[in-house]
Coordinates of C-alpha atoms in Angstrom, one line a residue:
Chain A
M1 CA 29.5 -17.0 -44.8
G2 CA 30.4 -15.6 -41.5
V3 CA 28.1 -15.0 -38.5
V4 CA 24.4 -14.4 -38.8
V5 CA 22.8 -12.6 -35.9
A6 CA 19.1 -13.4 -35.9
G7 CA 17.5 -10.5 -34.1
A8 CA 18.3 -6.8 -34.1
G9 CA 17.7 -5.9 -30.5
L10 CA 20.0 -5.1 -27.7
G11 CA 21.2 -8.7 -27.3
G12 CA 22.1 -9.1 -31.0
L13 CA 24.0 -5.8 -30.9
R14 CA 26.0 -6.7 -27.8
A15 CA 26.8 -10.1 -29.3
A16 CA 28.1 -8.6 -32.5
E17 CA 30.2 -6.1 -30.5
S18 CA 31.6 -8.8 -28.3
L19 CA 32.5 -11.0 -31.4
R20 CA 34.6 -8.1 -32.7
A21 CA 36.1 -7.4 -29.3
A22 CA 37.1 -11.1 -29.0
G23 CA 38.9 -11.0 -32.2
Y24 CA 36.5 -12.4 -34.8
S25 CA 37.0 -10.5 -38.0
G26 CA 34.8 -12.4 -40.4
E27 CA 31.5 -11.1 -41.9
I28 CA 28.6 -10.4 -39.5
T29 CA 25.1 -10.0 -40.8
V30 CA 22.3 -8.9 -38.4
V31 CA 18.8 -9.8 -39.5
G32 CA 15.9 -8.0 -37.7
E33 CA 12.1 -8.1 -38.0
E34 CA 11.7 -4.4 -37.1
P35 CA 12.8 -1.7 -39.5
H36 CA 14.9 0.0 -36.9
H37 CA 18.4 -0.4 -35.6
P38 CA 18.5 -1.7 -32.0
Y39 CA 16.8 0.7 -29.7
N40 CA 16.0 1.2 -26.1
R41 CA 12.5 -0.1 -25.1
P42 CA 12.0 1.0 -21.4
P43 CA 11.3 4.6 -22.3
L44 CA 8.3 3.5 -24.3
S45 CA 6.2 3.1 -21.2
K46 CA 7.5 6.2 -19.6
Q47 CA 9.1 9.4 -21.1
A48 CA 8.4 8.4 -24.7
L49 CA 4.6 8.5 -24.2
S50 CA 4.7 12.2 -23.3
G51 CA 5.5 13.5 -26.8
P52 CA 6.0 12.4 -30.5
I53 CA 8.4 9.4 -30.5
D54 CA 11.6 9.7 -32.5
P55 CA 12.9 6.1 -33.0
A56 CA 16.4 7.4 -33.9
G57 CA 16.6 9.1 -30.6
L58 CA 16.1 5.7 -28.8
E59 CA 18.7 3.9 -30.8
F60 CA 21.6 2.4 -28.9
R61 CA 25.0 3.8 -29.7
R62 CA 26.9 1.2 -31.7
K63 CA 30.6 0.6 -31.0
A64 CA 33.1 1.3 -33.7
G65 CA 33.9 -2.4 -34.0
V66 CA 30.5 -3.1 -35.6
D67 CA 30.8 -0.3 -38.3
D68 CA 31.2 -3.0 -40.9
V69 CA 28.3 -5.2 -39.8
Q70 CA 25.6 -5.7 -42.5
W71 CA 22.1 -4.9 -41.3
R72 CA 19.1 -6.6 -43.0
L73 CA 16.3 -4.8 -41.1
G74 CA 12.6 -5.3 -41.7
S75 CA 13.5 -8.9 -42.7
P76 CA 12.2 -11.5 -40.2
V77 CA 13.8 -14.9 -40.0
A78 CA 11.5 -17.8 -40.8
G79 CA 13.5 -21.0 -40.4
A80 CA 16.9 -22.6 -39.7
D81 CA 18.7 -25.7 -40.7
L82 CA 21.4 -25.9 -38.1
A83 CA 23.0 -29.1 -39.4
G84 CA 23.1 -27.5 -42.9
R85 CA 24.2 -24.2 -41.4
T86 CA 21.6 -22.0 -43.1
V87 CA 19.0 -19.5 -42.0
T88 CA 16.0 -18.7 -44.1
L89 CA 14.3 -15.3 -44.1
A90 CA 10.6 -14.7 -44.5
D91 CA 11.3 -13.3 -48.0
G92 CA 12.9 -16.7 -49.0
T93 CA 16.5 -15.6 -48.8
V94 CA 18.8 -18.4 -47.6
L95 CA 21.8 -17.2 -45.6
P96 CA 24.5 -19.7 -45.0
F97 CA 26.5 -19.2 -41.7
D98 CA 29.6 -20.4 -40.0
G99 CA 28.2 -19.3 -36.7
L100 CA 24.7 -18.2 -35.5
V101 CA 23.5 -15.9 -32.8
V102 CA 19.9 -16.6 -31.7
A103 CA 18.6 -13.2 -30.6
T104 CA 14.9 -13.1 -31.7
G105 CA 13.7 -12.2 -28.2
L106 CA 10.0 -12.1 -27.3
R107 CA 6.7 -11.0 -28.6
P108 CA 3.8 -9.8 -26.4
R109 CA 1.2 -12.5 -25.5
R110 CA -2.2 -11.6 -27.0
L111 CA -5.5 -12.5 -25.5
P112 CA -8.4 -13.7 -27.8
I113 CA -11.0 -11.2 -26.5
P114 CA -14.0 -10.7 -28.7
G115 CA -14.8 -7.2 -29.9
P116 CA -13.3 -4.5 -32.2
A117 CA -9.5 -4.5 -32.5
G118 CA -9.2 -0.7 -32.9
G119 CA -7.7 1.0 -29.8
R120 CA -6.1 -2.2 -28.6
S121 CA -2.3 -2.6 -28.6
P122 CA 0.5 -4.4 -26.8
L123 CA 3.5 -2.3 -25.8
R124 CA 6.7 -3.6 -27.2
T125 CA 7.7 -1.6 -30.3
V126 CA 8.0 2.2 -31.1
E127 CA 5.0 1.7 -33.3
D128 CA 3.0 0.3 -30.4
A129 CA 4.0 3.2 -28.2
E130 CA 3.1 5.8 -30.9
H131 CA -0.3 4.1 -31.3
I132 CA -1.0 4.4 -27.6
R133 CA 0.4 7.9 -27.3
Q134 CA -1.8 9.3 -30.0
R135 CA -4.9 8.0 -28.1
L136 CA -3.8 9.0 -24.6
A137 CA -5.2 12.5 -23.8
P138 CA -6.7 14.3 -20.8
G139 CA -10.0 12.6 -20.1
S140 CA -9.4 9.5 -22.2
H141 CA -10.0 6.1 -20.5
L142 CA -7.1 3.8 -20.4
V143 CA -7.7 0.1 -19.5
V144 CA -4.6 -2.0 -19.0
L145 CA -4.8 -5.8 -19.1
G146 CA -2.1 -7.0 -16.7
A147 CA -0.6 -5.5 -13.6
G148 CA 3.1 -6.1 -14.1
F149 CA 5.8 -3.5 -14.6
I150 CA 4.7 -2.4 -18.1
G151 CA 1.0 -2.1 -17.0
C152 CA 1.9 -0.2 -13.8
E153 CA 4.2 2.2 -15.7
V154 CA 1.7 2.9 -18.4
A155 CA -1.0 3.6 -15.8
A156 CA 1.3 6.1 -14.0
T157 CA 2.3 7.8 -17.3
A158 CA -1.4 8.0 -18.3
R159 CA -2.4 9.7 -15.0
A160 CA 0.4 12.2 -15.5
L161 CA -1.1 13.0 -18.9
G162 CA -4.6 13.4 -17.4
A163 CA -6.1 10.2 -18.6
D164 CA -8.1 7.8 -16.4
A165 CA -6.5 4.4 -15.7
L166 CA -7.9 1.1 -14.8
L167 CA -5.8 -2.0 -14.4
V168 CA -7.5 -5.4 -14.9
A169 CA -5.5 -8.5 -13.8
V170 CA -6.2 -12.0 -12.6
D171 CA -3.5 -11.5 -9.9
E172 CA -4.4 -10.5 -6.3
E173 CA -2.0 -7.5 -6.3
P174 CA 0.0 -5.7 -8.9
L175 CA 3.6 -6.8 -9.3
I176 CA 2.9 -9.8 -7.0
R177 CA 5.0 -12.2 -9.1
P178 CA 8.2 -10.2 -9.3
L179 CA 8.0 -8.4 -5.9
G180 CA 5.7 -10.4 -3.7
R181 CA 2.4 -9.6 -1.9
E182 CA 3.5 -7.0 0.6
V183 CA 5.3 -4.8 -1.8
G184 CA 2.6 -5.4 -4.5
A185 CA -0.1 -4.2 -2.1
A186 CA 2.0 -1.1 -1.2
M187 CA 2.5 -0.3 -4.8
R188 CA -1.3 -0.6 -5.3
R189 CA -1.9 1.9 -2.5
R190 CA 0.5 4.3 -4.1
H191 CA -1.3 4.0 -7.5
E192 CA -4.7 4.4 -5.8
E193 CA -3.4 7.6 -4.2
H194 CA -2.7 8.8 -7.8
G195 CA -6.2 7.9 -8.9
V196 CA -5.5 4.6 -10.6
E197 CA -8.3 2.0 -10.3
F198 CA -7.8 -1.7 -10.0
A199 CA -10.0 -4.7 -10.9
L200 CA -8.0 -7.5 -9.4
G201 CA -8.9 -11.2 -9.7
R202 CA -10.8 -10.1 -12.8
T203 CA -10.6 -10.5 -16.6
V204 CA -12.0 -8.7 -19.5
T205 CA -14.5 -10.9 -21.4
A206 CA -15.3 -8.6 -24.3
F207 CA -14.8 -5.1 -25.8
E208 CA -17.8 -3.1 -27.0
G209 CA -17.7 -0.6 -29.9
V210 CA -18.0 -0.4 -33.6
D211 CA -14.6 0.0 -35.3
S212 CA -12.7 0.9 -32.1
A213 CA -13.3 -0.2 -28.5
E214 CA -15.4 2.1 -26.4
A215 CA -16.0 -0.1 -23.4
A216 CA -14.7 -3.2 -21.7
V217 CA -16.9 -5.9 -20.2
L218 CA -15.4 -7.5 -17.0
D219 CA -16.2 -11.0 -15.9
D220 CA -18.3 -9.7 -13.0
G221 CA -20.6 -8.0 -15.5
R222 CA -19.3 -4.5 -15.0
I223 CA -19.0 -2.4 -18.1
V224 CA -16.3 0.3 -18.0
P225 CA -15.3 3.0 -20.5
A226 CA -12.2 2.0 -22.5
D227 CA -10.9 4.0 -25.5
V228 CA -7.2 3.1 -25.0
I229 CA -6.4 -0.5 -24.2
V230 CA -2.9 -1.8 -23.5
E231 CA -2.4 -5.5 -23.4
A232 CA 0.5 -6.2 -21.0
V233 CA -0.1 -9.8 -20.0
G234 CA 3.3 -11.3 -20.6
T235 CA 5.4 -12.5 -23.4
Q236 CA 6.2 -15.5 -25.6
P237 CA 9.8 -16.4 -26.8
N238 CA 10.2 -16.2 -30.6
V239 CA 11.5 -19.8 -31.0
E240 CA 9.2 -21.2 -33.7
W241 CA 11.8 -20.6 -36.5
L242 CA 14.2 -23.0 -34.7
A243 CA 11.8 -25.9 -34.7
G244 CA 12.9 -29.2 -36.3
N245 CA 16.5 -28.9 -35.2
G246 CA 16.3 -31.1 -32.1
L247 CA 16.7 -28.2 -29.6
D248 CA 15.0 -27.9 -26.2
L249 CA 12.6 -25.0 -26.9
T250 CA 10.3 -25.6 -23.9
D251 CA 10.8 -22.0 -22.6
G252 CA 13.1 -20.1 -24.8
V253 CA 16.3 -21.8 -26.0
L254 CA 18.4 -23.9 -23.6
V255 CA 22.0 -22.9 -23.5
D256 CA 25.0 -23.6 -21.2
S257 CA 26.8 -21.1 -19.0
G258 CA 28.7 -19.8 -22.0
M259 CA 25.4 -19.3 -23.9
Q260 CA 26.1 -22.1 -26.4
V261 CA 22.9 -23.7 -27.6
Q262 CA 22.5 -27.2 -26.4
G263 CA 21.4 -30.1 -28.7
T264 CA 23.3 -29.1 -31.8
D265 CA 26.9 -29.6 -32.9
A266 CA 26.7 -26.3 -34.9
P267 CA 28.4 -23.2 -33.4
V268 CA 25.2 -21.5 -32.2
V269 CA 24.7 -19.2 -29.2
A270 CA 21.6 -17.6 -27.8
V271 CA 21.3 -14.2 -26.0
G272 CA 18.9 -12.0 -24.2
D273 CA 15.3 -12.6 -23.3
I274 CA 15.1 -15.9 -25.3
A275 CA 18.1 -17.7 -23.8
R276 CA 17.5 -20.1 -20.8
Y277 CA 20.8 -20.5 -19.0
P278 CA 22.2 -21.5 -15.6
L279 CA 22.9 -18.4 -13.6
A280 CA 25.5 -18.7 -10.8
L281 CA 23.4 -16.7 -8.3
A282 CA 20.4 -19.1 -8.6
G283 CA 22.2 -22.5 -8.9
P284 CA 22.3 -25.1 -11.6
G285 CA 18.7 -25.0 -12.9
P286 CA 18.5 -22.9 -16.1
L287 CA 16.5 -19.7 -16.1
R288 CA 15.1 -17.3 -18.6
I289 CA 15.4 -13.7 -17.3
E290 CA 13.7 -10.7 -19.0
H291 CA 15.5 -7.9 -17.1
W292 CA 17.0 -5.1 -19.2
N293 CA 20.6 -5.7 -18.4
M294 CA 20.7 -9.4 -19.3
P295 CA 20.9 -8.9 -23.1
T296 CA 24.1 -7.0 -22.5
E297 CA 25.5 -9.6 -20.1
T298 CA 24.5 -12.6 -22.2
G299 CA 25.5 -10.9 -25.4
R300 CA 29.0 -10.3 -24.2
R301 CA 29.4 -13.8 -23.0
A302 CA 27.9 -15.3 -26.1
G303 CA 30.1 -13.2 -28.4
R304 CA 33.2 -14.5 -26.6
T305 CA 32.0 -18.1 -26.8
L306 CA 31.2 -17.9 -30.5
A307 CA 34.4 -16.2 -31.4
A308 CA 36.3 -19.0 -29.5
L309 CA 34.4 -21.7 -31.3
L310 CA 35.0 -20.1 -34.7
L311 CA 38.7 -19.4 -34.0
G312 CA 39.3 -23.0 -32.9
E313 CA 39.8 -22.1 -29.3
A314 CA 38.2 -23.6 -26.1
P315 CA 35.3 -21.4 -24.9
D316 CA 35.0 -20.4 -21.3
R317 CA 32.6 -22.9 -19.7
G318 CA 32.9 -21.4 -16.3
P319 CA 29.8 -20.2 -14.3
F320 CA 27.8 -17.2 -15.5
T321 CA 28.0 -14.8 -12.7
A322 CA 26.1 -11.8 -14.1
M323 CA 23.8 -9.9 -11.7
P324 CA 20.3 -9.4 -12.9
S325 CA 19.1 -5.8 -12.4
F326 CA 16.0 -3.9 -13.1
W327 CA 14.4 -0.6 -12.4
S328 CA 11.0 1.0 -12.7
D329 CA 9.7 4.5 -12.5
Q330 CA 6.1 5.2 -11.4
Y331 CA 5.3 8.8 -10.4
D332 CA 8.1 10.0 -8.1
I333 CA 8.8 6.4 -7.1
S334 CA 12.1 4.9 -8.2
L335 CA 12.3 1.1 -7.9
Q336 CA 15.7 -0.6 -8.2
S337 CA 16.3 -4.3 -7.8
F338 CA 19.3 -6.6 -8.0
G339 CA 19.2 -10.4 -8.1
L340 CA 16.1 -12.4 -8.5
P341 CA 13.4 -11.3 -6.0
G342 CA 10.8 -13.5 -7.8
L343 CA 12.6 -16.7 -6.6
A344 CA 12.3 -15.7 -2.9
T345 CA 10.5 -17.9 -0.3
S346 CA 10.5 -15.1 2.3
V347 CA 10.4 -11.3 2.1
E348 CA 11.4 -8.7 4.8
V349 CA 11.4 -4.9 4.8
V350 CA 14.8 -4.4 6.5
E351 CA 15.1 -0.6 6.3
G352 CA 12.3 2.0 6.2
D353 CA 8.6 1.5 5.7
V354 CA 7.0 -0.3 2.8
D355 CA 4.7 2.6 2.2
S356 CA 7.5 5.1 2.0
D357 CA 11.2 4.8 1.1
C358 CA 12.5 1.4 2.0
I359 CA 14.8 -1.6 1.3
V360 CA 13.4 -5.1 1.0
E361 CA 15.4 -8.3 1.3
Y362 CA 14.2 -11.4 -0.6
R363 CA 15.6 -14.7 0.7
D364 CA 15.5 -18.4 -0.3
D365 CA 16.9 -21.4 1.6
D366 CA 20.5 -20.3 0.9
G367 CA 20.1 -16.6 2.0
L368 CA 19.8 -13.4 0.1
I369 CA 18.5 -14.0 -3.5
G370 CA 17.3 -10.5 -4.3
V371 CA 17.0 -6.9 -3.0
L372 CA 14.6 -4.1 -3.8
G373 CA 15.1 -0.4 -3.0
I374 CA 12.2 2.1 -3.2
N375 CA 13.8 5.5 -3.6
R376 CA 16.9 4.1 -1.9
T377 CA 19.1 3.2 -5.0
P378 CA 22.4 4.6 -3.6
D379 CA 22.0 2.5 -0.4
L380 CA 21.8 -0.8 -2.2
V381 CA 25.6 -1.1 -2.6
P382 CA 26.2 -3.5 0.3
Y383 CA 23.2 -5.7 -0.7
R384 CA 24.5 -5.9 -4.3
K385 CA 27.9 -6.9 -2.9
R386 CA 26.3 -9.7 -0.8
L387 CA 24.5 -11.0 -3.9
A388 CA 27.7 -10.9 -5.9
E389 CA 29.5 -12.9 -3.2
R390 CA 26.8 -15.5 -3.3
A391 CA 27.1 -15.8 -7.1
S392 CA 30.9 -16.0 -6.9
Q393 CA 30.7 -18.9 -4.3
A394 CA 28.7 -21.0 -6.8
E395 CA 30.2 -24.3 -7.6
G396 CA 33.1 -23.9 -10.0
A397 CA 33.1 -20.1 -9.8
Chain B
M1 CA 46.2 7.6 -25.0
T2 CA 43.4 8.8 -22.8
V3 CA 39.8 7.9 -22.8
R4 CA 37.2 10.7 -22.6
I5 CA 33.9 10.1 -20.7
V6 CA 31.1 12.4 -21.5
V7 CA 27.8 12.4 -19.6
D8 CA 24.7 14.0 -21.1
R9 CA 23.3 15.3 -17.8
D10 CA 20.0 16.2 -19.4
K11 CA 19.4 12.6 -20.4
C12 CA 20.6 11.2 -17.0
Q13 CA 17.7 10.1 -14.7
G14 CA 19.9 9.1 -11.8
Y15 CA 19.5 5.4 -12.0
G16 CA 23.1 4.9 -10.8
Q17 CA 23.8 1.8 -12.8
C18 CA 27.2 3.3 -13.9
V19 CA 28.1 3.7 -10.2
F20 CA 27.5 0.1 -9.5
E21 CA 29.7 -0.9 -12.5
A22 CA 32.7 1.5 -11.7
D23 CA 32.3 3.5 -8.6
D24 CA 35.7 5.1 -8.9
L25 CA 34.8 6.6 -12.4
F26 CA 31.1 7.5 -11.8
G27 CA 29.1 9.0 -9.0
L28 CA 25.8 10.8 -8.4
D29 CA 25.8 14.5 -7.3
E30 CA 23.4 16.0 -4.7
S31 CA 20.6 16.2 -7.3
D32 CA 21.1 12.5 -8.2
T33 CA 22.7 13.3 -11.5
C34 CA 25.7 11.5 -12.9
V35 CA 29.2 12.9 -12.6
A36 CA 32.1 11.1 -14.2
A37 CA 35.8 11.3 -14.4
A38 CA 36.5 13.4 -17.5
E39 CA 39.6 11.6 -18.7
V40 CA 41.0 8.2 -17.7
G41 CA 43.8 6.0 -19.0
E42 CA 43.3 3.5 -21.8
D43 CA 43.5 0.7 -19.2
R44 CA 40.1 1.8 -17.9
R45 CA 38.3 1.9 -21.3
A46 CA 36.6 -1.5 -20.7
D47 CA 35.3 -0.3 -17.3
A48 CA 34.0 2.9 -18.8
E49 CA 32.3 1.2 -21.7
R50 CA 30.7 -1.4 -19.4
A51 CA 29.2 1.5 -17.4
A52 CA 28.0 3.2 -20.7
D53 CA 26.5 0.0 -21.9
V54 CA 24.3 -0.5 -18.8
C55 CA 23.1 3.2 -18.6
P56 CA 19.3 2.9 -18.9
M57 CA 19.1 6.3 -20.6
Q58 CA 22.2 5.7 -22.7
A59 CA 23.5 9.1 -21.4
I60 CA 27.2 8.1 -21.3
T61 CA 29.6 8.4 -24.2
V62 CA 33.1 6.9 -24.1
E63 CA 35.5 8.4 -26.7

């Protein structure tokens, strides 16, 4: 018995560390689909594509408190009976639990585009990155499906390595959903200056080639060379294994502000990309946030909640005041954001020029909801403070 | 007991996340590379570990 952590990513690791820090001394078993200990994914679209990838070099340092955790890696979870308090692995093993951490994260969304599968890959795992890296060379033709952060970063990395890059996306501008039209257009111009091409408002209808793709057919009939294809068109939460337990799985797993899973009496928490929680900054409506720092923030909170439940104490049900944060590197451009710019109803460049270094305020009806700095990271301190004040003024905070 | 903070300045990319977590323990120098207090009291361990946790390059070690 003890705690089963389903998912060996950053959120699972931080939850295990937090359980120990909160005084839980029972057994902890972490089950993971990938064969690796928890590792850092952001370098996979950037530095890691420049040379052979060493998975061990990307691993997170694990705190001393989790030295006695049992790792069952390369062993995906297949099902759960929350009322019976068991988890079933894909190999048929049944693991009983006293408490469960749901940390199975996301998988890339795949598009059913006809044509050879060779040369096509999402970018989520070290294996995906290695696959892409081996094909990216001076003169190779990269086609990226999607114009979000991963797509833009891969395009920038490919140009630095001497490959051509074309981004194909249904959106009107790159990064339009997280950052808005004006900033998205400015980022497009910067990419174009570095030789990246865009096919916006377009889709790929087929790939041509024998075993491996050699060309992509666009929906306007254009045929473009394509020998490295990265699919970066969003993600899907890995919730299927939780079906049949009466949970709300509409978009991830619904939890309360303490990360306790709703709809079950069992001591179950969820963390990271898969958890949908009320965030103080954004009000009562639950959100699922895929920013890099949130597995750490939710993992800490969830570990404390689960430790309290298992130790017979009352968990902290107070507001969750964590501050979402993300960054992105493209060429010499360093983007840094705090808050939730994607929720804004108005956007204003408040310092500098959107085509050079600048600070952008994102507002909703209640004021500042997010901020973005382009090469202005140190100057974001007062904006982050304003966002933190808004979160702390949330009801009950 | 004191807590040692070690920054791998080759790994650091100057994201400054540590500074946002604990601006009295961490800063960026003129080349936007992290500098940290070398030793702090045990009472600051949690702050130092928080900063190490959120470093995008995992360049901070707390001993």
